[in-house]
Coordinates of C-alpha atoms in Angstrom, one line a residue:
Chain A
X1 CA 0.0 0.0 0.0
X2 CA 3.1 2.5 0.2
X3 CA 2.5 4.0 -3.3
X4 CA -1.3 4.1 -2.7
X5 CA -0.2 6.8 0.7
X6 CA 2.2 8.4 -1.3
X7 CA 0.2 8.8 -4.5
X8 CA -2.7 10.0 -1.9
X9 CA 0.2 12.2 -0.3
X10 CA 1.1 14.0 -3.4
X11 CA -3.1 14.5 -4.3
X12 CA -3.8 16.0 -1.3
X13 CA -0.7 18.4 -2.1
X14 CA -2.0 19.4 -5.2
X15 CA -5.5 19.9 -3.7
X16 CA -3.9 22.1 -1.2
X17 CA -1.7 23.7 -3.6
X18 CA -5.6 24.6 -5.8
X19 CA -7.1 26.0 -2.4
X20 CA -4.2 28.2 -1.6
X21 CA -3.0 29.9 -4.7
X22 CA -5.0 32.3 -6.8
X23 CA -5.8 30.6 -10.5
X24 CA -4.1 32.4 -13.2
X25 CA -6.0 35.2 -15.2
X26 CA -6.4 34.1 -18.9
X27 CA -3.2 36.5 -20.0
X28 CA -1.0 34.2 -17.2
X29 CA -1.9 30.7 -19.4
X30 CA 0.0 30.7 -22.3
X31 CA 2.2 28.4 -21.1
X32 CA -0.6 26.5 -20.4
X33 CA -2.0 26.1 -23.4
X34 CA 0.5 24.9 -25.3
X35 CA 0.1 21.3 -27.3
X36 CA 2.1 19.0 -24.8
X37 CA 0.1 20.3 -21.9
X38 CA -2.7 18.0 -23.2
X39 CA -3.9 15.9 -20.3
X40 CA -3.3 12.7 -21.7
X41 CA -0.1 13.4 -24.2
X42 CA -0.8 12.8 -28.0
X43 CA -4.2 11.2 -28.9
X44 CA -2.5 8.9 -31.3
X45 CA 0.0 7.8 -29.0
X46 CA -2.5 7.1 -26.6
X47 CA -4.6 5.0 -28.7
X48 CA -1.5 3.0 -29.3
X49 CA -0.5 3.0 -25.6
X50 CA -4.5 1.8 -24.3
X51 CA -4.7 -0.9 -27.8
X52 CA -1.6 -2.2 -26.6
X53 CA -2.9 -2.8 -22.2
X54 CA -6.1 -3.5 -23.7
X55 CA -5.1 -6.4 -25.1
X56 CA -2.0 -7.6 -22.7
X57 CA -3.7 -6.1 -19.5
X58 CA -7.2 -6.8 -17.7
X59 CA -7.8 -3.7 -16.1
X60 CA -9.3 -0.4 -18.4
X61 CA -10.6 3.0 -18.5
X62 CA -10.3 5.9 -16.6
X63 CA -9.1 7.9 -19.1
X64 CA -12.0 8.7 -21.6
X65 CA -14.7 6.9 -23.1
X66 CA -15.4 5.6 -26.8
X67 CA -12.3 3.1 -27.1
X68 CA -11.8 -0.8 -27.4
X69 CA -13.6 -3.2 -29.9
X70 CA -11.2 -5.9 -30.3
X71 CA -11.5 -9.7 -30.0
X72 CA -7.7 -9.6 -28.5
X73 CA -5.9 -12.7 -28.2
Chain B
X1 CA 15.0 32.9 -26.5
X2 CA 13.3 31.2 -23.7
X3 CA 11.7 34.3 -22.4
X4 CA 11.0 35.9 -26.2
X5 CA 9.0 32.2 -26.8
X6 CA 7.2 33.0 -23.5
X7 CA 5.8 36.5 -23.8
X8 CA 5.1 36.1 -27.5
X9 CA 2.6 33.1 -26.0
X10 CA 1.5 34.7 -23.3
X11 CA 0.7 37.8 -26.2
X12 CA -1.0 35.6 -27.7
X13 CA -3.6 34.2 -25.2
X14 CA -4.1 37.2 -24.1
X15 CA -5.0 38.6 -27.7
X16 CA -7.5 35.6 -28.1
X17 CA -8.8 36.2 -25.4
X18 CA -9.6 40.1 -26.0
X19 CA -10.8 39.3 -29.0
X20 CA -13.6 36.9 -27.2
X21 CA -12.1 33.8 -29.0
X22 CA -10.7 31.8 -26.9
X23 CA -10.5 32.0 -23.5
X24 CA -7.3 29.4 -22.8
X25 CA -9.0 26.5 -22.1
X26 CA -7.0 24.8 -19.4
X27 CA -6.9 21.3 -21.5
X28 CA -6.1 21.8 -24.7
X29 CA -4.8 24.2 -27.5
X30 CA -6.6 26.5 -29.0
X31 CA -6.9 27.1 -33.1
X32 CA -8.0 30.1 -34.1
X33 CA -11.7 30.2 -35.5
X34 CA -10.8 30.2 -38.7
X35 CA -8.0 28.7 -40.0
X36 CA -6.3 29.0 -43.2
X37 CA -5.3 25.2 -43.2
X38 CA -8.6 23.6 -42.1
X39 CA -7.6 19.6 -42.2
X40 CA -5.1 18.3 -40.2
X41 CA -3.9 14.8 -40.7
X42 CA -2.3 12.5 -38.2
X43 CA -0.9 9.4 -39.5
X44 CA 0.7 7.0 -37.6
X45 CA 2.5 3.4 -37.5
X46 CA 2.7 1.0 -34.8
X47 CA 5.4 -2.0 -34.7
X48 CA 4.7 -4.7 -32.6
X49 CA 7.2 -7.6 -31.7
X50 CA 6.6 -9.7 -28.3
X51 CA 9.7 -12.0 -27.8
X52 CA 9.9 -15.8 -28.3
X53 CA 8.1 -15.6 -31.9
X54 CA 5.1 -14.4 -29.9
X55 CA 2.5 -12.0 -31.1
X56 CA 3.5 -9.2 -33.3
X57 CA 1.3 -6.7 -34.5
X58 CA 1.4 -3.9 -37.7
X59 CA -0.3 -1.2 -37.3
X60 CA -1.0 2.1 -39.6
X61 CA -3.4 4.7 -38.3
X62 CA -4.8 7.8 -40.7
X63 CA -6.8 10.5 -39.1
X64 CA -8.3 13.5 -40.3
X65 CA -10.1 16.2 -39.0
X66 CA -11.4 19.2 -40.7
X67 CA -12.0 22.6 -38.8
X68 CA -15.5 24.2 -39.6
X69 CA -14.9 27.3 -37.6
X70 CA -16.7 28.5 -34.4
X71 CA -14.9 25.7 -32.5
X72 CA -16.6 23.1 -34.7
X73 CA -14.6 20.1 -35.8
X74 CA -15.5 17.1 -37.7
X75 CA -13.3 13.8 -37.2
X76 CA -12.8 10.4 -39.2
X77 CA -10.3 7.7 -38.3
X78 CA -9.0 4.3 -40.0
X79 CA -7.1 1.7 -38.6
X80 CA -5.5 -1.5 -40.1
X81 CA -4.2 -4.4 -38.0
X82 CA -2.4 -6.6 -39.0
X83 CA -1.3 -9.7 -36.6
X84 CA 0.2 -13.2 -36.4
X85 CA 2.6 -15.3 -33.9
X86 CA 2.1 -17.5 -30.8
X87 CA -0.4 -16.9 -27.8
X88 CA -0.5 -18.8 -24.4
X89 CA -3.6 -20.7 -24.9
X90 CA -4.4 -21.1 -21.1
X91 CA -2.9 -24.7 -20.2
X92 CA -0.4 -25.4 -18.0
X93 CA 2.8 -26.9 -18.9
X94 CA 3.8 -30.2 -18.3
X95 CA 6.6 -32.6 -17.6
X96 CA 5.7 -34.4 -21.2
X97 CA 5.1 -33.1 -24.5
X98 CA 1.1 -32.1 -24.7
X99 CA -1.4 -32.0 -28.2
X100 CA -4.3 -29.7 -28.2
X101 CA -6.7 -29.2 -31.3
X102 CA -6.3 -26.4 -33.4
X103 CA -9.6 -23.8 -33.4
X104 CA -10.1 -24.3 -37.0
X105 CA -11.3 -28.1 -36.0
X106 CA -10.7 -30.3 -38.8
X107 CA -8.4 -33.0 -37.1
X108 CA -6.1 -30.3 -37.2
X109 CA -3.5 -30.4 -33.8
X110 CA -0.7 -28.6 -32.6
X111 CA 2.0 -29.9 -30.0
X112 CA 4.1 -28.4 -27.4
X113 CA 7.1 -29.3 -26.1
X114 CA 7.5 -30.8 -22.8
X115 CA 8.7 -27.8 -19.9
X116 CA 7.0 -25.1 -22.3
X117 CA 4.4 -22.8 -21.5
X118 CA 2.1 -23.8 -24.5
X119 CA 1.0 -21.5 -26.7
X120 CA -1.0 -21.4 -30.0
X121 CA 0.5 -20.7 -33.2
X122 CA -2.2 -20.9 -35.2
X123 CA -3.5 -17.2 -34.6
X124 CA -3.5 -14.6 -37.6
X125 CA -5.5 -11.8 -37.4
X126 CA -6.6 -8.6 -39.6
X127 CA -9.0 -5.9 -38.1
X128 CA -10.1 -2.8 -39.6
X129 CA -12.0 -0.3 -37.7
X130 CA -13.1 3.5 -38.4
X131 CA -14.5 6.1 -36.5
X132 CA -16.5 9.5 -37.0
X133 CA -16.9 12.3 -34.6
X134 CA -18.0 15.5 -34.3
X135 CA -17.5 18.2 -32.0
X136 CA -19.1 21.8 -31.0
X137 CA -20.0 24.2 -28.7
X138 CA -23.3 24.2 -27.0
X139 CA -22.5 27.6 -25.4
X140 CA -19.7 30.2 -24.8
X141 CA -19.0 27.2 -21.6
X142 CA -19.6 24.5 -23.0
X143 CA -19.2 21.8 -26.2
X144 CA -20.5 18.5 -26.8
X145 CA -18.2 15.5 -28.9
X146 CA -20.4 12.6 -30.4
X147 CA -18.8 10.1 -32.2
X148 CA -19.3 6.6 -33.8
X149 CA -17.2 3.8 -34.7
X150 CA -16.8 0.1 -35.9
X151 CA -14.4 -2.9 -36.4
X152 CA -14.3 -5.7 -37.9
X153 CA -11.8 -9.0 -37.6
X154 CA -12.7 -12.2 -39.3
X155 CA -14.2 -13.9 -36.2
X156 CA -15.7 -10.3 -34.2
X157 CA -17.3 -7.2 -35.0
X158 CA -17.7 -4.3 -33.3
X159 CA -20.1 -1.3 -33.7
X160 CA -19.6 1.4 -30.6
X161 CA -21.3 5.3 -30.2
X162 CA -20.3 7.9 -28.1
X163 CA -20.9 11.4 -26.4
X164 CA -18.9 13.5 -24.1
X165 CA -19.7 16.6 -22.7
X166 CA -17.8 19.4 -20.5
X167 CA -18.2 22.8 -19.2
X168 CA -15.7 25.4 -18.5
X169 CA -16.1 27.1 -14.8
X170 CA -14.4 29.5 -12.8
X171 CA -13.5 31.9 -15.8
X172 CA -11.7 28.4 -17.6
X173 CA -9.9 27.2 -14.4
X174 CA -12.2 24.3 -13.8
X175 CA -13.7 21.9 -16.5
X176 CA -16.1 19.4 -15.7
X177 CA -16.6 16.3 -17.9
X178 CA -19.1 13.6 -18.4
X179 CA -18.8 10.8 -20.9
X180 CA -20.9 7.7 -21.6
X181 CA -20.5 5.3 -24.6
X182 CA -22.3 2.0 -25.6
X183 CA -20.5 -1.2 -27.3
X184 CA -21.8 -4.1 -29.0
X185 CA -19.7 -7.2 -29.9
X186 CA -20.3 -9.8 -31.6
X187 CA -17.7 -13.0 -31.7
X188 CA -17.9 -15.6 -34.4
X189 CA -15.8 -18.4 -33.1
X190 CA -13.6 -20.6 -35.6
X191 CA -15.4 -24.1 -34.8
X192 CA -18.5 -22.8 -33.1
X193 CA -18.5 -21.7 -29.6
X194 CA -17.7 -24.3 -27.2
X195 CA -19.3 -24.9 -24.5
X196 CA -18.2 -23.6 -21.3
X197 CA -16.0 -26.2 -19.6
X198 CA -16.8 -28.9 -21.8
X199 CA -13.6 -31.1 -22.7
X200 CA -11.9 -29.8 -25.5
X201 CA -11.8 -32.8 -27.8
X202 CA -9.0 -34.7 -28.8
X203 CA -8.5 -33.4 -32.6
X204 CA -12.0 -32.1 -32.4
X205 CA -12.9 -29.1 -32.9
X206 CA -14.9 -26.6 -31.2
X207 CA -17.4 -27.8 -29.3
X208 CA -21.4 -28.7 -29.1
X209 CA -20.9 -26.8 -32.4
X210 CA -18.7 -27.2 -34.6
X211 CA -19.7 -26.5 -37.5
X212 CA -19.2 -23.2 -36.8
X213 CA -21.6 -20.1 -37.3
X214 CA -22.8 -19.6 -33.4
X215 CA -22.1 -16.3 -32.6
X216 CA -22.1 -14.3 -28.7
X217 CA -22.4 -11.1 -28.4
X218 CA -21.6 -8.7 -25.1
X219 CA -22.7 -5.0 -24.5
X220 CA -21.2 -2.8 -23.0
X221 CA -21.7 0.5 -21.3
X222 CA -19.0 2.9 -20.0
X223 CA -19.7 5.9 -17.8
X224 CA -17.1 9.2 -17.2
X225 CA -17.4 11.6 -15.1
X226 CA -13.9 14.2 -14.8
X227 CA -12.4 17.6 -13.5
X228 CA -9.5 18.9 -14.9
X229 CA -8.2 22.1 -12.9
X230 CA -5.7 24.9 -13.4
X231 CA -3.8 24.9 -10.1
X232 CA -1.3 28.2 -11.6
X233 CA -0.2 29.1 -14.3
X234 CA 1.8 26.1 -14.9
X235 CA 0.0 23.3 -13.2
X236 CA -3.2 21.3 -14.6
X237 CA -4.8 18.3 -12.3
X238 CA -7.4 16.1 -13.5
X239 CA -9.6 13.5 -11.8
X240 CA -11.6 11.0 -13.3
X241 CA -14.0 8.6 -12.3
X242 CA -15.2 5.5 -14.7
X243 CA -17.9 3.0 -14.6
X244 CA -17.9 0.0 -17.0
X245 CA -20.7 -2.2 -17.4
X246 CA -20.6 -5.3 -19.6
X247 CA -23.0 -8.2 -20.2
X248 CA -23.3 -11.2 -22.7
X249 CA -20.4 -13.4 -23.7
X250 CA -17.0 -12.5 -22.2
X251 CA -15.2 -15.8 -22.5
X252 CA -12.5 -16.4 -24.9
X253 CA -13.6 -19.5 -27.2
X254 CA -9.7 -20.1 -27.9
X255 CA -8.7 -20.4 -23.9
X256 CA -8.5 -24.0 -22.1
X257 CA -7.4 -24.6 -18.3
X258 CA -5.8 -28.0 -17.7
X259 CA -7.1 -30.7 -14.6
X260 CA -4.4 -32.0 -13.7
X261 CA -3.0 -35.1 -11.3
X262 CA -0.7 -35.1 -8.5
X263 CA 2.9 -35.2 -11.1
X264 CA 1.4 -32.5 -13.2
X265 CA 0.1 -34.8 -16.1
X266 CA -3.0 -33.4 -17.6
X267 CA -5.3 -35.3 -17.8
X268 CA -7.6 -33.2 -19.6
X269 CA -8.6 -29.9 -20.7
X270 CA -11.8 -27.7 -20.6
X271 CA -12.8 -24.7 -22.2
X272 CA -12.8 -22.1 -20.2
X273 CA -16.0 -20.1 -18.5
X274 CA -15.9 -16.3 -17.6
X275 CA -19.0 -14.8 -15.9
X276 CA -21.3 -13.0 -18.3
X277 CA -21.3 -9.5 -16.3
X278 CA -18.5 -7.8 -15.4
X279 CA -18.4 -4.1 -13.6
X280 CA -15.1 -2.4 -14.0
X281 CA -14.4 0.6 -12.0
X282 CA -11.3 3.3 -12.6
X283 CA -10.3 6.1 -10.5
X284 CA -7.3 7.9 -12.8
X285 CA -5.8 11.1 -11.8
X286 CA -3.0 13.0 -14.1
X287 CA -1.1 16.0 -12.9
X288 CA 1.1 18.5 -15.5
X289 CA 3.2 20.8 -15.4
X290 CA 5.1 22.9 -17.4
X291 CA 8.4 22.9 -16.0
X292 CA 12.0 25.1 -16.3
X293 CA 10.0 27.4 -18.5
X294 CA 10.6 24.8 -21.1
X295 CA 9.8 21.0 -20.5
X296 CA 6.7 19.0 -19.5
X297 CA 6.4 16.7 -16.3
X298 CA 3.6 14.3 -16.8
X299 CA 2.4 12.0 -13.8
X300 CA -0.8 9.9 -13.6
X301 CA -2.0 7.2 -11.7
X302 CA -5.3 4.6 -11.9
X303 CA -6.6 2.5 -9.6
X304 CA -9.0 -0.8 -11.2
X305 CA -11.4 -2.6 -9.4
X306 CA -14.0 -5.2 -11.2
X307 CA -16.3 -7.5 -10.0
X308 CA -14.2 -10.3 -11.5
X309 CA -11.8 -9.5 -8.1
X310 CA -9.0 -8.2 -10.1
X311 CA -7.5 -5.2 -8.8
X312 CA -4.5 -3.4 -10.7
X313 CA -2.1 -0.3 -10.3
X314 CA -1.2 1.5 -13.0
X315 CA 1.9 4.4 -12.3
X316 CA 2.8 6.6 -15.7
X317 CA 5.9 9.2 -15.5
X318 CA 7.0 10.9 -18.5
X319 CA 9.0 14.2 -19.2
X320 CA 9.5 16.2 -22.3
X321 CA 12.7 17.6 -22.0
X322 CA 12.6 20.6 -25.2
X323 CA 16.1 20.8 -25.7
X324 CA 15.9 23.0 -28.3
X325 CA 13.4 25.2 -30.1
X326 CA 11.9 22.8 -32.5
X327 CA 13.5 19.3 -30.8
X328 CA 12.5 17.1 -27.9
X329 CA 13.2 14.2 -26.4
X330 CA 10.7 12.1 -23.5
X331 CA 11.7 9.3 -21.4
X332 CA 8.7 7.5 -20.2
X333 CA 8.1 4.8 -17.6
X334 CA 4.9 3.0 -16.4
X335 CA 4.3 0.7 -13.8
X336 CA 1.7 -1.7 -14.2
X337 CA 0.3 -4.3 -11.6
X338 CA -2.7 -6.8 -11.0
X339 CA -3.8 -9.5 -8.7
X340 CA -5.5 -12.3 -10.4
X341 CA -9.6 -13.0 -11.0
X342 CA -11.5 -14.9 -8.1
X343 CA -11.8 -17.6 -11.3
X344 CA -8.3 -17.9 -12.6
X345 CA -6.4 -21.1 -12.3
X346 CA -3.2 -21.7 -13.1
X347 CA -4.4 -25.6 -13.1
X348 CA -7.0 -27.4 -11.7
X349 CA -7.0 -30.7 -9.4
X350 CA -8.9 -33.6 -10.8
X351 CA -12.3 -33.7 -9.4
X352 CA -11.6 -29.5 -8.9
X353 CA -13.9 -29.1 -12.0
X354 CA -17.0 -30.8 -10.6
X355 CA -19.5 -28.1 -9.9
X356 CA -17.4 -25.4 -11.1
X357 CA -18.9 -22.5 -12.6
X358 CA -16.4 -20.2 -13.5
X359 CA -12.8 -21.0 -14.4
X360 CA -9.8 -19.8 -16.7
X361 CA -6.3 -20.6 -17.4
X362 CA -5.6 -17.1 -19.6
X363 CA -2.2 -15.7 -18.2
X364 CA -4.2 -12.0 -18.6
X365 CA -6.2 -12.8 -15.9
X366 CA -3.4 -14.2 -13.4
X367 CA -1.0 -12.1 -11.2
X368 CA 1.4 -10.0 -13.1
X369 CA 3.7 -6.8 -13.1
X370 CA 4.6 -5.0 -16.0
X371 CA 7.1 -2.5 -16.8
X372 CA 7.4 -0.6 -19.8
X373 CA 10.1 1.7 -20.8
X374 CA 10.4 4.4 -23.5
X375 CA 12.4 6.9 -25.4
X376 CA 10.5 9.4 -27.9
X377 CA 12.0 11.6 -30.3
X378 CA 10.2 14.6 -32.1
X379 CA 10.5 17.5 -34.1
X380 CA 8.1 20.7 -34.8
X381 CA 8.8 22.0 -38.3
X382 CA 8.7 25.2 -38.9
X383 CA 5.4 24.9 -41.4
X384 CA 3.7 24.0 -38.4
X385 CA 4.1 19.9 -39.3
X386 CA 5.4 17.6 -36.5
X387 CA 6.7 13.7 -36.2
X388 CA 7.6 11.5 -33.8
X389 CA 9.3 8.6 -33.4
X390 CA 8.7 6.5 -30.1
X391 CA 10.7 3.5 -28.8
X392 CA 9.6 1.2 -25.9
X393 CA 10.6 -2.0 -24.2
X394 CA 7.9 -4.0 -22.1
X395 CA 8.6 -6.5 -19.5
X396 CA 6.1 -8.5 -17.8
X397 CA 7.5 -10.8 -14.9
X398 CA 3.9 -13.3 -13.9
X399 CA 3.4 -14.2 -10.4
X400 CA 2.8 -18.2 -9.6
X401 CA -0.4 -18.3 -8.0
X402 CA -3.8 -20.5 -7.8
X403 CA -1.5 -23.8 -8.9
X404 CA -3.7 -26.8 -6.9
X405 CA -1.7 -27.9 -3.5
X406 CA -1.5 -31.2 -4.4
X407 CA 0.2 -30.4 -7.9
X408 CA 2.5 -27.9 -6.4
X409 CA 5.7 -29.9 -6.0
X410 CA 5.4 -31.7 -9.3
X411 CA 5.3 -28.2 -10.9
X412 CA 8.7 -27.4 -9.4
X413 CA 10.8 -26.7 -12.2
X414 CA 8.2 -25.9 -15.0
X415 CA 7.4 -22.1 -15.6
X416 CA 4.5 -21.5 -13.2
X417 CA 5.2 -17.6 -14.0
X418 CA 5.9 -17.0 -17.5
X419 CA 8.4 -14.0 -18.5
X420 CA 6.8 -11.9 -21.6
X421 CA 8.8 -8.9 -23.2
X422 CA 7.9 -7.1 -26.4
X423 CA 9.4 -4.2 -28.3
X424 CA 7.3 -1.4 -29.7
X425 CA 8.0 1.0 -32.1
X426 CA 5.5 4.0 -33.1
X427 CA 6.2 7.0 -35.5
X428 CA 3.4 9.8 -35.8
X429 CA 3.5 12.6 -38.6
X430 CA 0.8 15.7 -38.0
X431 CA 0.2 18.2 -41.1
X432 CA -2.2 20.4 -41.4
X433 CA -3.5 21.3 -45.0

């Protein structure tokens, strides 16, 4: 269970961190939006990534919805 | 050059936003409304190689989208597959050389080698699937995706529909999303469909059967629900939640389990049985940030729960170091762990069988960790195109577990817990036009 506490850990710091600070003003989120700052990287690489532990792996989702259909052996 | 990059994007948000087109979202890029290029292509290959002469996969990916302004955006996908090689078929090994019949029936058998984790060679596979989607703004907040798509493999077919939905709060710091999409399947089984835990005959094909032509089907319905929100001006943090329901037929028609006797001679084998509803719960959550003024940290994590008992861990780090203007490099690592079904058996003891319900041998539903790592390469041209080339190695070390007490010393010495690796190579190229 240690990286369940620490994962849980860093959450809760980020949570705190949200409470605490001031979200940006639109001028402040350039940076922001910029094409790597995609939650979930590169759609194409991600279908690749979630064909690949669809097929190898038993556990799914989480991340969207709308993928799968294969008869994977 | 770091800080000229900088203000010229912060200029830029801040000019979209004046001019009431944008608003930065906090997940994605914005284009503006109208843009001279409207399509943009994303092709893509995948390269698939397990180790051992197991599976390997081709894959090539085409999609293209086409901008209709006001934040509307029509999608279209195709995807070849293209797949051959070896797969565990569920059995255990033995101390002797063991002879299972082949899928396609006919008499036809294959044999493996005593001390080997047997595997069926007989699998080739082609799929094609496509998708449509379409995506646009319900109001200045809000925009709605709906998409459709289909597959087909010579033995399954697949026809699925989508629709997500999210709304920016909190002047764009906070978007809320809520997904739901439907799937129905449809297997055709070379041979027929067995019968669950019926013997699997001696040369024979199939099953009750075998003639082929009986075909299951499973639906299934998955359920999203998601916050993504801007913790400063360099931080994003999202939280999702999914539920996945399926119901119908979820075995695999090719996977056996082996009841075996006290040396570890089987003695028989039975098709396997899975339970025909399965609810599948995920709790991800994926924190960014943009970091040296320059590179991208990317750390995500997802709990899985099902009704089947399996529980798994899945860690992802990744970081984009930009080591130049138009070059980066990202080194990737993910960490992936699961327990095994309530159902799996590595083996089962004769007379083990007798009133069973549920049971299966496939190694995907024992106890394993995986480790993948990566390397990816890329380069933004200065027409605006990109590639990508992408590098990974995959380890999976299996855990020995549910192997019958009374078997357990004979199976000293046999590989109880399998080793799989596989190398995987995938390129992207992105144009617009």
């Amino acid at each position: 269970m240690k990286p369940l506490s620490l994962i849980g850990a860093l959450l809760a710091l980020s949570l705190l961190q949200a409470c605490s600070l001031q979200p940006p003003k639109p001028w402040q989120k350039g940076m922001l939006a910029r094409p790597e700052m995609t939650m979930g990287g590169d759609a194409l690489e991600q279908r690749f990534d979630e064909h690949i532990s669809a097929s190898k792996q038993a556990a799914s989702g989480g991340y969207g919805v709308g993928g799968g259909g294969c008869g994977c052996n | 050059m770091q800080l000229n990059e900088q203000q010229r994007l912060r200029l830029a948000a801040a000019t979209l936003s004046l001019l009431g087109v944008a608003g930065v979202k906090p997940a994605a890029a914005q284009e503006p409304a109208a843009p001279e290029k409207p399509w943009t292509f994303d092709t893509g290959l995948l390269l698939y190689k397990e180790g051992n002469g197991r599976v390997q996969a081709i894959e090539p990916v085409l999609n293209a989208s086409f901008n209709l302004g006001g934040e509307r955006l029509l999608s279209a996908g195709l995807v070849f597959d293209s797949l051959s090689g070896a797969s565990p078929n569920g059995a255990a090994p033995a101390h002797t050389a063991q002879t299972f019949s082949s899928p396609s029936g006919g008499g036809q058998t294959y044999t493996t080698a005593a001390g080997k984790t047997p595997l069926d060679d007989t699998f080739h596979d082609q799929r094609v699937a496509a998708n449509l989607g379409y995506q646009f703004p319900l109001s200045h907040d809000s925009k709605l995706g709906l998409g459709l798509r289909g597959s087909s493999e010579y033995d399954f077919t697949s026809f699925g529909a989508n629709a997500h939905y999210s709304l920016d709060l909190n002047q764009k710091n906070t978007t809320l999303g809520a997904g739901v999409s439907f799937e129905y399947d449809q297997v055709r089984p070379v041979g027929g469909a067995p019968q669950p835990l019926s013997h699997m005959g001696a040369g024979g094909g199939g099953g009750d059967d075998e003639e082929g032509g009986s075909s299951k089907n499973k639906n299934l319905v998955d359920l999203l629900l998601g916050v993504t929100q801007v913790l400063d001006s360099k931080s994003l943090l999202q939280l999702n939640y999914s539920l996945g329901l399926s119901s119908g037929y979820q075995t695999d028609p090719y996977k056996v389990v082996s009841v075996v006797d006290a040396n570890a001679n089987p003695l028989y084998y039975l098709y396997e049985s899975r339970p025909d509803k399965r609810t599948k719960h995920a709790l991800y959550a994926e924190y960014k940030r943009f970091a040296f003024d320059r590179d991208v940290l990317d750390f995500s994590y997802r709990f899985f729960t099902d009704s089947w008992g399996i529980n798994a861990h899945t860690l992802s780090l990744s970081y984009r170091w930009n080591f130049s203007e138009a070059f980066h490099l990202q080194p990737s690592l993910r960490f992936y762990r699961q327990n095994a079904a309530d159902f799996y058996h590595f083996a089962l003891f004769s007379g083990e069988d007798a009133g069973l319900r549920y049971a299966s041998g496939d190694p995907r539903l024992g106890a394993f960790t995986g480790l993948t790592g990566g390397l990816q390469f890329g380069q933004q041209l200065r027409n605006g195109d990109s590639w990508n080339v992408r590098l990974e190695y995959y380890k999976q070390r299996g855990q020995s577990s549910d192997i019958p007490a009374q078997a357990a010393a004979a199976y000293s010495g046999l590989p109880t817990a399998p080793d799989m690796s596989a190398v995987i190579l995938s390129m992207g190229y992105r144009f617009n036009w």
